[in-house]
Amino acid sequence: MVGVAGRSKCCRTCRQRKKGCDLQQPICGNCSRLKITCEYDRRQVFINVTGPGKARPTAKPSYTDVVLPHSLARSAYEDKYISLLWDAWSPCGIPSAEISAKYPVYSWVSSARDLYQGDDGLRRTLIAMSLSTLGQKDGQAYSTAKGFQTWKSDAVMVASQGLGLFELLYGTQERVQAEGSQVKSWHNHNLGELALIRQRGPKSFIEGYAHYIFSGVRMHLLGV
């Protein structure tokens, strides 16, 4: 066996030829003179390695479901439906200026795309339109009904009343406003509020916030 203790340290060629080897490295004198291959036995080194013990089971990484805050989840949900509304109205992308000029609704769509992120009222309008549009497109009565529910919500009534109240309280602070236009503007808000009430019908004001709102505004709306 190669590398066993007591084995000759001569190169293999000298051992085979039974010649004395001068042990020169890397080529002994005999091999160098005869111009033949000279190889020495490799020195074997034994390394004592202790085998591993009983393998420990690898702990599986734990996965935690990330739950978005309610406000972020609702915002993502609303953005999804508004995006579907744009796809339904403009399946080929944003129309050219020439097409937009022929169909004024595209001017509204373009403006709504840019403004809805910063206006909750416009955002709510788009969500109502999206639900109703998708409901009609896919034959889902629930989505259509949900769209009308959003459009007719009590919050819309409160927002309309708030705009009228803002005009009544702070309308005179607008310096560029013409004389008498505050009264006219407030009157127009009342007309819009009255239109919302008539559109919803009397049954929607029997209870809840709607009834509370209606009870507060019916007196001044009688003179509109």
Short mmCIF file of C-alpha atoms in Angstrom, two decimals:
data_model
loop_
_atom_site.label_atom_id
_atom_site.label_comp_id
_atom_site.label_asym_id
_atom_site.label_seq_id
_atom_site.Cartn_x
_atom_site.Cartn_y
_atom_site.Cartn_z
CA MET A 1 0.00 0.00 0.00
CA VAL A 2 1.28 3.39 -0.94
CA GLY A 3 2.33 5.58 1.96
CA VAL A 4 2.72 2.73 4.43
CA ALA A 5 5.42 3.29 7.08
CA GLY A 6 8.78 1.75 6.06
CA ARG A 7 8.11 2.04 2.35
CA SER A 8 11.02 3.30 0.19
CA LYS A 9 11.04 7.01 -0.48
CA CYS A 10 12.63 6.54 -3.91
CA CYS A 11 10.73 7.61 -6.97
CA ARG A 12 8.69 4.95 -8.69
CA THR A 13 10.97 4.75 -11.70
CA CYS A 14 14.08 4.07 -9.61
CA ARG A 15 12.23 1.43 -7.59
CA GLN A 16 11.06 -0.32 -10.72
CA ARG A 17 14.57 -0.17 -12.20
CA LYS A 18 16.06 -1.07 -8.81
CA LYS A 19 18.40 1.86 -9.02
CA GLY A 20 19.58 4.09 -6.24
CA CYS A 21 17.59 7.37 -6.13
CA ASP A 22 19.09 10.62 -4.95
CA LEU A 23 15.59 11.73 -3.86
CA GLN A 24 15.86 15.11 -5.62
CA GLN A 25 12.57 16.94 -6.06
CA PRO A 26 10.72 17.21 -8.29
CA ILE A 27 12.91 15.07 -10.61
CA CYS A 28 15.66 12.81 -9.31
CA GLY A 29 19.09 12.74 -10.94
CA ASN A 30 18.56 9.37 -12.70
CA CYS A 31 15.29 10.40 -14.33
CA SER A 32 16.69 13.79 -15.26
CA ARG A 33 19.70 12.23 -16.94
CA LEU A 34 17.60 9.66 -18.84
CA LYS A 35 14.91 12.25 -19.57
CA ILE A 36 12.11 10.00 -18.35
CA THR A 37 9.08 10.61 -16.16
CA CYS A 38 9.81 10.86 -12.49
CA GLU A 39 6.99 10.37 -9.97
CA TYR A 40 7.09 10.13 -6.23
CA ASP A 41 4.39 8.50 -4.13
CA ARG A 42 1.97 10.95 -2.62
CA ARG A 43 2.12 11.20 1.05
CA GLN A 44 -1.18 10.12 2.52
CA VAL A 45 -2.53 12.12 5.41
CA PHE A 46 -5.31 10.66 7.56
CA ILE A 47 -7.59 13.15 9.24
CA ASN A 48 -9.74 11.94 12.09
CA VAL A 49 -13.19 13.41 11.74
CA THR A 50 -15.90 12.72 14.27
CA GLY A 51 -19.20 11.91 12.58
CA PRO A 52 -22.17 14.13 13.24
CA GLY A 53 -24.54 13.23 15.98
CA LYS A 54 -28.25 12.75 15.61
CA ALA A 55 -29.53 15.26 13.16
CA ARG A 56 -31.70 17.94 14.63
CA PRO A 57 -34.90 18.74 12.79
CA THR A 58 -34.65 22.04 10.96
CA ALA A 59 -37.16 24.51 12.24
CA LYS A 60 -39.57 25.55 9.52
CA PRO A 61 -39.87 29.29 9.02
CA SER A 62 -43.08 30.66 10.37
CA TYR A 63 -45.29 32.68 8.06
CA THR A 64 -47.47 35.44 9.42
CA ASP A 65 -50.45 36.73 7.51
CA VAL A 66 -50.19 40.47 7.10
CA VAL A 67 -53.51 42.17 7.69
CA LEU A 68 -53.82 45.64 6.25
CA PRO A 69 -55.41 48.35 8.39
CA HIS A 70 -59.06 48.87 7.57
CA SER A 71 -58.45 52.22 5.89
CA LEU A 72 -55.75 50.82 3.58
CA ALA A 73 -57.78 47.71 2.76
CA ARG A 74 -60.79 49.82 1.88
CA SER A 75 -58.67 52.15 -0.24
CA ALA A 76 -57.18 49.20 -2.16
CA TYR A 77 -60.66 47.76 -2.66
CA GLU A 78 -61.99 51.05 -3.98
CA ASP A 79 -59.01 51.60 -6.30
CA LYS A 80 -59.56 48.13 -7.75
CA TYR A 81 -63.17 48.90 -8.67
CA ILE A 82 -62.35 52.34 -10.04
CA SER A 83 -59.66 50.75 -12.23
CA LEU A 84 -62.26 48.27 -13.52
CA LEU A 85 -64.52 51.23 -14.34
CA TRP A 86 -61.79 52.79 -16.52
CA ASP A 87 -61.26 49.44 -18.27
CA ALA A 88 -64.98 49.11 -18.94
CA TRP A 89 -65.33 52.63 -20.30
CA SER A 90 -62.05 52.75 -22.21
CA PRO A 91 -61.04 49.16 -23.04
CA CYS A 92 -58.51 50.38 -25.61
CA GLY A 93 -56.85 52.86 -23.27
CA ILE A 94 -57.06 56.63 -23.12
CA PRO A 95 -58.73 57.91 -26.32
CA SER A 96 -57.05 60.40 -28.61
CA ALA A 97 -57.84 64.11 -28.52
CA GLU A 98 -59.83 63.75 -31.74
CA ILE A 99 -62.12 61.09 -30.27
CA SER A 100 -62.43 62.97 -26.98
CA ALA A 101 -63.65 66.04 -28.88
CA LYS A 102 -66.46 64.00 -30.46
CA TYR A 103 -67.55 62.42 -27.19
CA PRO A 104 -67.59 64.94 -24.31
CA VAL A 105 -67.91 62.16 -21.74
CA TYR A 106 -64.23 61.36 -22.29
CA SER A 107 -63.30 64.86 -21.12
CA TRP A 108 -65.11 64.06 -17.89
CA VAL A 109 -63.35 60.69 -17.64
CA SER A 110 -59.94 62.29 -18.16
CA SER A 111 -60.62 64.92 -15.49
CA ALA A 112 -62.01 62.34 -13.07
CA ARG A 113 -58.86 60.21 -13.46
CA ASP A 114 -56.70 63.11 -12.34
CA LEU A 115 -58.87 64.45 -9.53
CA TYR A 116 -60.54 61.52 -7.74
CA GLN A 117 -57.52 60.68 -5.56
CA GLY A 118 -57.77 64.01 -3.78
CA ASP A 119 -61.55 64.27 -3.49
CA ASP A 120 -63.64 61.82 -1.48
CA GLY A 121 -66.88 63.02 -3.03
CA LEU A 122 -65.69 62.31 -6.57
CA ARG A 123 -64.17 59.04 -5.42
CA ARG A 124 -67.51 57.94 -3.98
CA THR A 125 -69.27 58.89 -7.22
CA LEU A 126 -66.84 56.75 -9.25
CA ILE A 127 -67.30 53.78 -6.92
CA ALA A 128 -71.08 53.98 -7.33
CA MET A 129 -70.70 54.16 -11.11
CA SER A 130 -68.22 51.29 -11.11
CA LEU A 131 -70.46 48.97 -9.11
CA SER A 132 -73.46 49.73 -11.30
CA THR A 133 -71.47 49.45 -14.56
CA LEU A 134 -69.92 46.11 -13.61
CA GLY A 135 -73.25 44.86 -12.32
CA GLN A 136 -74.93 45.52 -15.68
CA LYS A 137 -71.97 44.19 -17.65
CA ASP A 138 -71.71 40.88 -15.76
CA GLY A 139 -75.40 40.54 -14.91
CA GLN A 140 -74.77 40.89 -11.19
CA ALA A 141 -77.84 42.45 -9.62
CA TYR A 142 -76.06 42.73 -6.27
CA SER A 143 -73.33 45.00 -7.66
CA THR A 144 -75.91 47.22 -9.35
CA ALA A 145 -77.91 47.49 -6.15
CA LYS A 146 -74.72 48.23 -4.22
CA GLY A 147 -73.94 51.03 -6.64
CA PHE A 148 -77.34 52.63 -6.09
CA GLN A 149 -76.93 52.17 -2.35
CA THR A 150 -73.61 54.04 -2.48
CA TRP A 151 -75.09 56.80 -4.61
CA LYS A 152 -78.12 57.18 -2.32
CA SER A 153 -76.19 56.93 0.93
CA ASP A 154 -76.88 59.20 3.87
CA ALA A 155 -73.32 60.52 3.60
CA VAL A 156 -74.16 62.08 0.22
CA MET A 157 -77.06 63.92 1.87
CA VAL A 158 -74.81 65.12 4.67
CA ALA A 159 -72.18 66.30 2.17
CA SER A 160 -74.76 68.21 0.15
CA GLN A 161 -76.12 69.88 3.28
CA GLY A 162 -72.58 70.68 4.39
CA LEU A 163 -71.82 72.48 1.12
CA GLY A 164 -74.92 74.60 1.55
CA LEU A 165 -74.00 75.39 5.13
CA PHE A 166 -70.48 76.36 4.07
CA GLU A 167 -71.91 78.75 1.48
CA LEU A 168 -74.24 80.27 4.08
CA LEU A 169 -71.51 80.80 6.69
CA TYR A 170 -68.46 81.70 4.63
CA GLY A 171 -69.71 82.71 1.20
CA THR A 172 -69.28 86.44 1.91
CA GLN A 173 -65.55 85.97 2.58
CA GLU A 174 -64.88 85.41 -1.08
CA ARG A 175 -63.78 88.89 -2.22
CA VAL A 176 -64.31 88.26 -5.91
CA GLN A 177 -67.87 87.11 -5.39
CA ALA A 178 -70.43 89.42 -6.94
CA GLU A 179 -73.04 91.10 -4.76
CA GLY A 180 -76.08 88.86 -4.20
CA SER A 181 -74.41 85.73 -5.57
CA GLN A 182 -74.14 84.17 -2.09
CA VAL A 183 -77.91 83.97 -1.80
CA LYS A 184 -78.17 82.55 -5.29
CA SER A 185 -75.47 79.98 -4.62
CA TRP A 186 -77.08 78.88 -1.36
CA HIS A 187 -80.43 78.63 -3.15
CA ASN A 188 -78.84 76.36 -5.79
CA HIS A 189 -77.48 74.10 -3.05
CA ASN A 190 -80.99 73.81 -1.65
CA LEU A 191 -82.29 72.85 -5.09
CA GLY A 192 -79.70 70.09 -5.31
CA GLU A 193 -80.55 68.86 -1.83
CA LEU A 194 -84.25 68.83 -2.69
CA ALA A 195 -83.50 66.85 -5.88
CA LEU A 196 -81.63 64.22 -3.82
CA ILE A 197 -84.57 63.89 -1.43
CA ARG A 198 -87.09 63.48 -4.25
CA GLN A 199 -84.89 61.00 -6.05
CA ARG A 200 -84.54 58.77 -2.97
CA GLY A 201 -88.25 58.70 -2.25
CA PRO A 202 -90.12 59.04 1.06
CA LYS A 203 -89.51 55.47 2.25
CA SER A 204 -85.76 56.06 2.59
CA PHE A 205 -86.34 58.75 5.24
CA ILE A 206 -88.37 56.70 7.70
CA GLU A 207 -85.52 55.97 10.13
CA GLY A 208 -81.83 56.35 10.85
CA TYR A 209 -79.61 59.22 9.76
CA ALA A 210 -81.77 59.88 6.71
CA HIS A 211 -84.79 60.63 8.89
CA TYR A 212 -82.70 62.80 11.20
CA ILE A 213 -81.31 64.79 8.25
CA PHE A 214 -84.69 65.18 6.59
CA SER A 215 -86.28 66.44 9.81
CA GLY A 216 -83.64 69.16 10.04
CA VAL A 217 -83.84 70.46 6.45
CA ARG A 218 -87.50 70.09 5.47
CA MET A 219 -88.57 73.46 6.86
CA HIS A 220 -86.18 75.65 4.88
CA LEU A 221 -86.67 73.49 1.76
CA LEU A 222 -90.40 74.24 1.73
CA GLY A 223 -89.67 77.70 0.34
CA VAL A 224 -87.40 76.48 -2.46
#
